Short mmCIF file of C-alpha atoms in Angstrom, two decimals:
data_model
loop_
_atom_site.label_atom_id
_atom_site.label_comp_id
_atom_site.label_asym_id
_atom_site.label_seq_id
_atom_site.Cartn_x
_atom_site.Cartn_y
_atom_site.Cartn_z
CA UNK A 1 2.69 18.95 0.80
CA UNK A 2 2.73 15.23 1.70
CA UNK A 3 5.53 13.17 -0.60
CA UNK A 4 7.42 10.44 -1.26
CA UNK A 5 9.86 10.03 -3.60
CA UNK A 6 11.80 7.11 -4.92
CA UNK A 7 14.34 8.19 -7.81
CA UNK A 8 14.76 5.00 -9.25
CA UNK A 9 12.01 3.64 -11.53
CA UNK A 10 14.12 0.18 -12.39
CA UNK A 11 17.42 -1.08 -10.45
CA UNK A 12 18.96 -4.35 -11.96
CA UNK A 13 21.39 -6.06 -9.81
CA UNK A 14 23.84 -9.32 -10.10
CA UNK A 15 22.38 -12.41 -7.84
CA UNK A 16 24.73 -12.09 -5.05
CA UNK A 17 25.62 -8.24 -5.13
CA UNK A 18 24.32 -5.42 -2.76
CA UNK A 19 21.64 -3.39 -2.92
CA UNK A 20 20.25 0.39 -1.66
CA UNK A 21 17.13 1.60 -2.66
CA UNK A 22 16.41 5.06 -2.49
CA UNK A 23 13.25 6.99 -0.46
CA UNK A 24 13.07 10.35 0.59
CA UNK A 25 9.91 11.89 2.43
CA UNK A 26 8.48 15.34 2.62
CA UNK A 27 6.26 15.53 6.13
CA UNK A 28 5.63 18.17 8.49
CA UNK A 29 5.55 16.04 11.52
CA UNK A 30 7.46 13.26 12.65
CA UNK A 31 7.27 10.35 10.29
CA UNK A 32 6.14 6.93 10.32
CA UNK A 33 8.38 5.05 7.71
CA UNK A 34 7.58 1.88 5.97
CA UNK A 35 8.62 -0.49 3.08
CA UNK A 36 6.16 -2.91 1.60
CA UNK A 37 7.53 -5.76 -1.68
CA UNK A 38 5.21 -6.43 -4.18
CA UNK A 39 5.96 -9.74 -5.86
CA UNK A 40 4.37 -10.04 -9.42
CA UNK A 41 0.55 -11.02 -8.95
CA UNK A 42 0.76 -10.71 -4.98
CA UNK A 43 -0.48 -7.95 -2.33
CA UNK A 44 1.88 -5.53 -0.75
CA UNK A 45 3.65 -6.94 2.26
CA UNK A 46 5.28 -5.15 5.01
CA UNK A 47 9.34 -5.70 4.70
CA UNK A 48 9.76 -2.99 7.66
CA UNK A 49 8.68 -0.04 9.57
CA UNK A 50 10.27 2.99 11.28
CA UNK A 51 8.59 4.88 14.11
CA UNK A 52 10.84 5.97 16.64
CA UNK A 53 13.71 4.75 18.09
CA UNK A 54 17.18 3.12 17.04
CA UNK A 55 17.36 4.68 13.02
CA UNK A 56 18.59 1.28 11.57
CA UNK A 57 15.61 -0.49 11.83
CA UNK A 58 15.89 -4.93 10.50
CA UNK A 59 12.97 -6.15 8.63
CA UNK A 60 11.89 -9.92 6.97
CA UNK A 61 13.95 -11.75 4.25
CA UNK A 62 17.49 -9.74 5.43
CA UNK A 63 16.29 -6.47 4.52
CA UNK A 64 17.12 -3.34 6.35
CA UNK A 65 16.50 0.41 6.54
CA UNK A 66 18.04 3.65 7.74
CA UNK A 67 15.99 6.63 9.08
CA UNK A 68 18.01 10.01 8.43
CA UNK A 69 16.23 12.62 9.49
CA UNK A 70 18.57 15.33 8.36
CA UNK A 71 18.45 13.90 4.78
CA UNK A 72 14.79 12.94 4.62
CA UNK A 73 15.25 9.84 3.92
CA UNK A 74 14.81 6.04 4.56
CA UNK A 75 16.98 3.99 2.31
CA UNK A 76 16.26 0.27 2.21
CA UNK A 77 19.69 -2.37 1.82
CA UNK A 78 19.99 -5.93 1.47
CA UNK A 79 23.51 -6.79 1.88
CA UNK A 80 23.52 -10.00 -0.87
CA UNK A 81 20.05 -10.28 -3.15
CA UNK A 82 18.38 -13.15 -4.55
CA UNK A 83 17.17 -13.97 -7.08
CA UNK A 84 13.67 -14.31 -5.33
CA UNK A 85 14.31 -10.77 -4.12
CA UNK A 86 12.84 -9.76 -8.00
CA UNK A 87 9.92 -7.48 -7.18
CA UNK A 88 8.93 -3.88 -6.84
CA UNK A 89 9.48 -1.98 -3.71
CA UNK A 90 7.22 1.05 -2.26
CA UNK A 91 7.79 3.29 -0.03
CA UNK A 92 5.74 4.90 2.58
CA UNK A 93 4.99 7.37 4.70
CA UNK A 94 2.19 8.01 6.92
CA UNK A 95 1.10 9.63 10.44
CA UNK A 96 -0.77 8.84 13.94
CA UNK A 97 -2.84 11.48 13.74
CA UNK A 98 -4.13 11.02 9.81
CA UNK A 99 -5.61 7.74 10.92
CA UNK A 100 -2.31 6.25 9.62
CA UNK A 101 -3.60 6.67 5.88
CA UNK A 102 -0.09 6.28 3.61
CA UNK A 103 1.65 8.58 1.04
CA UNK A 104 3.08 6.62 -1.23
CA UNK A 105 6.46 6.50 -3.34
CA UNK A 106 6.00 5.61 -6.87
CA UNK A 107 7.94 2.42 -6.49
CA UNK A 108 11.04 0.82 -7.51
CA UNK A 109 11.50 -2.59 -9.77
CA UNK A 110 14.26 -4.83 -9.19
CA UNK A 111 15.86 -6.87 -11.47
CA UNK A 112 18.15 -9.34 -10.53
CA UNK A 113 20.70 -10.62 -12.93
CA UNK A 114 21.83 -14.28 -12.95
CA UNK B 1 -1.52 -16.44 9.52
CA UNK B 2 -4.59 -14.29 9.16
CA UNK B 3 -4.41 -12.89 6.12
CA UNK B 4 -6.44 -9.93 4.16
CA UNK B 5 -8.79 -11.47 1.39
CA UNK B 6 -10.25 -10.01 -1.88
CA UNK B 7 -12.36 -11.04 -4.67
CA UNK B 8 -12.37 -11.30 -7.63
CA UNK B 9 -9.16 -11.29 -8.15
CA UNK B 10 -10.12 -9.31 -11.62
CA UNK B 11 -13.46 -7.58 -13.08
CA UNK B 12 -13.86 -6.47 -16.22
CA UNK B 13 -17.02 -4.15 -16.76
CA UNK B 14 -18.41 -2.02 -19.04
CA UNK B 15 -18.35 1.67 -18.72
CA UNK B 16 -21.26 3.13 -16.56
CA UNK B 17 -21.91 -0.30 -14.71
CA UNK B 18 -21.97 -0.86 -11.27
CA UNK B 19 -19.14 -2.73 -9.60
CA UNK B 20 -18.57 -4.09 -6.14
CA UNK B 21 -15.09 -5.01 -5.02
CA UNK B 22 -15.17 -7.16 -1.88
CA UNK B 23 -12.62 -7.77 0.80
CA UNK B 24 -12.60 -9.86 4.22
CA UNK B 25 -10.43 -8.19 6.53
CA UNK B 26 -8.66 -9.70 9.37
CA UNK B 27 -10.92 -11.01 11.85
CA UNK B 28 -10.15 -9.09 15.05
CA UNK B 29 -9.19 -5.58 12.92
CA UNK B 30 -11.22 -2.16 13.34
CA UNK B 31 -9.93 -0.25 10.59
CA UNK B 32 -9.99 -0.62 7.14
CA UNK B 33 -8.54 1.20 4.07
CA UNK B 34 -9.20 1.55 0.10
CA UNK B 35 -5.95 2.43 -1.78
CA UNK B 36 -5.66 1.86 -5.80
CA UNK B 37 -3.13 1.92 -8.35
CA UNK B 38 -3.31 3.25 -11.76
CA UNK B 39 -1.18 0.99 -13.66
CA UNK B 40 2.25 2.74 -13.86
CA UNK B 41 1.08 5.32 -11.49
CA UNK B 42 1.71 5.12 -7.59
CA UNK B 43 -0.81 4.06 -4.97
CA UNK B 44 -3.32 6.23 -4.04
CA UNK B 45 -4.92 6.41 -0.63
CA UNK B 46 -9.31 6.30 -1.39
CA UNK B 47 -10.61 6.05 2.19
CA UNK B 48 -10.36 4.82 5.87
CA UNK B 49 -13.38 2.95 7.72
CA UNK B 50 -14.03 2.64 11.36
CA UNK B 51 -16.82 1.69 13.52
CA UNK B 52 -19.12 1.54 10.63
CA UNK B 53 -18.29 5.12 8.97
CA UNK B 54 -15.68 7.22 7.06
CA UNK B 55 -12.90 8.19 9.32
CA UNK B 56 -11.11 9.90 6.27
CA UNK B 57 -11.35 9.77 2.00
CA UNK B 58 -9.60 11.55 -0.51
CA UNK B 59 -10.34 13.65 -3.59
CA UNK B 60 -10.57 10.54 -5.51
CA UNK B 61 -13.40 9.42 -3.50
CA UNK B 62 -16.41 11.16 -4.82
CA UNK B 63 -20.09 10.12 -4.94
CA UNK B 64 -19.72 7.59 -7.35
CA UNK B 65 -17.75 5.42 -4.28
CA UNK B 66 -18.85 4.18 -1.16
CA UNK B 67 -17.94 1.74 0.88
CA UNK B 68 -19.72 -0.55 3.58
CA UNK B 69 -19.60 -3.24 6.25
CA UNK B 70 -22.82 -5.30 5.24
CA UNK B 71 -21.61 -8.03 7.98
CA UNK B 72 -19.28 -9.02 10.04
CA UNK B 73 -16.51 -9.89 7.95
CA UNK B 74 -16.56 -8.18 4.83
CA UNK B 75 -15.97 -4.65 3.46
CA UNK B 76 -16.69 -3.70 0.18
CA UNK B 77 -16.37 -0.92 -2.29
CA UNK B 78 -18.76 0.08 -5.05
CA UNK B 79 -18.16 2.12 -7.43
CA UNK B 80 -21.80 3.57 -9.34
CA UNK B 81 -21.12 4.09 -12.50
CA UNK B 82 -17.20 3.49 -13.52
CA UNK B 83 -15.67 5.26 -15.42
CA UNK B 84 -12.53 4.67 -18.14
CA UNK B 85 -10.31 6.29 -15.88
CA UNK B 86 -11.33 3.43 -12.75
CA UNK B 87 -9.26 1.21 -14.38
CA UNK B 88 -6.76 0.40 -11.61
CA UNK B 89 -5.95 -2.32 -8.89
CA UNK B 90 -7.67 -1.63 -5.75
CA UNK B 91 -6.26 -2.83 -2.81
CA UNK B 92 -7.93 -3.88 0.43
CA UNK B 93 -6.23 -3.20 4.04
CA UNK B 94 -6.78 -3.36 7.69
CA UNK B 95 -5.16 -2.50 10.99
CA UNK B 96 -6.24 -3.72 14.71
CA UNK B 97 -6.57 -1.08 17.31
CA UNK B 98 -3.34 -1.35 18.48
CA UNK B 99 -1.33 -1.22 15.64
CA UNK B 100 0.13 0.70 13.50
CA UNK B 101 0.79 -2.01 10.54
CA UNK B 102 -1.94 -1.94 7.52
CA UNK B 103 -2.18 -5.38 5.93
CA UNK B 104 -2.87 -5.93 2.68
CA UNK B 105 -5.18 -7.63 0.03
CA UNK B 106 -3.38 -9.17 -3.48
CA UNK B 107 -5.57 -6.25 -4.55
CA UNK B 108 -8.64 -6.89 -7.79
CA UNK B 109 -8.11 -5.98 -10.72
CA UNK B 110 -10.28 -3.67 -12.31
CA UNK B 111 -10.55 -3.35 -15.96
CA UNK B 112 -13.41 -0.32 -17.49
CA UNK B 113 -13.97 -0.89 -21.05
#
């Protein structure tokens, strides 16, 4: 079955510090990756996508994400966090030919420490 | 920049009403999506819309949903009779025919008492 996992329910960083967040994906076919931020109150909004191509893919506000297809997984990094950086994270996965409906990941909150 | 809309922003009904969750997509996007989110649970896909029927719904979508274009710009979801267990945020998307990027709502809040 379809599945998305992200291991970490909370992550609390210092302002400044580095970041990984953790995704790993269960799909029979070749994946379409994505991370969306949710900021307290707001929508979902796309940080970055993966669909073929160069694995290290660069998304908005710094972010970044590596596709490893022998691990399953599409880790997200921010080399230095802000404190504006304070949301919860989702993972996704979805394909072409499912009318690109999305799996989910049960989502990750960051906390960032002054 | 073009951005998906919803309203309300929250609802708060009493079991066995009627609700209707609106959303203006887009403007030149073809597909549109229901997804909601149990609070503390993780988003669930409800259905996908395309020239003016279903193109896919999940288990979750039963009879008591349905969804419709009533215009041009706006796509809605009603929900028959809700239930406790509707109690969620239900977020609005849409995708042009070219992409491959869903764009989302700030989602309504829906509250079953």
């Amino acid at each position: 079955a379809q599945s998305v996992t992200q291991p970490d329910i909370h992550i609390t960083v210092s302002e400044g510090a580095s970041l990984e967040l953790r995704c790993n994906y269960s799909y029979g076919a070749t994946p379409y990756l994505f991370w969306y931020v949710q900021s307290p109150g707001q929508g979902l909004q796309l940080l970055l996508k993966y669909f073929s191509g160069d694995t290290l893919v660069q998304g908005i506000k710094g972010f970044e994400a590596e596709f490893k297809r022998s691990q399953s997984s599409f880790n997200l990094r921010k080399p230095s966090v802000h404190w504006s950086d304070a949301a919860e994270y989702f993972c996704a996965v979805g394909a072409a030919g499912s009318n690109y409906q999305l799996i989910w990941g049960a989502g990750t909150k960051l906390i960032i420490k002054p | 920049e073009p951005e998906v809309t919803q309203t309300p922003s929250h609802q708060v009904t009493q079991m066995g009403q009627e609700v209707i969750l609106r959303c203006v997509p887009i403007s030149n996007h073809l597909y549109f999506y229901w997804y909601r989110q149990i609070l503390g649970q993780k988003v669930e896909f409800l259905v996908s819309f395309y020239n003016n029927e279903i193109s896919e719904k999940s288990e979750i979508f039963d009879d008591q949903f349905s969804v419709e274009r009533p215009d041009g710009s706006n796509f809605t979801l009603k929900i028959r009779s809700t239930k406790l267990e509707d109690s969620a945020m239900y977020f609005c998307a849409s995708r042009d025919n070219t992409g491959d990027t869903q764009y989302f709502g700030p989602g309504t809040r829906l509250t079953v008492l």
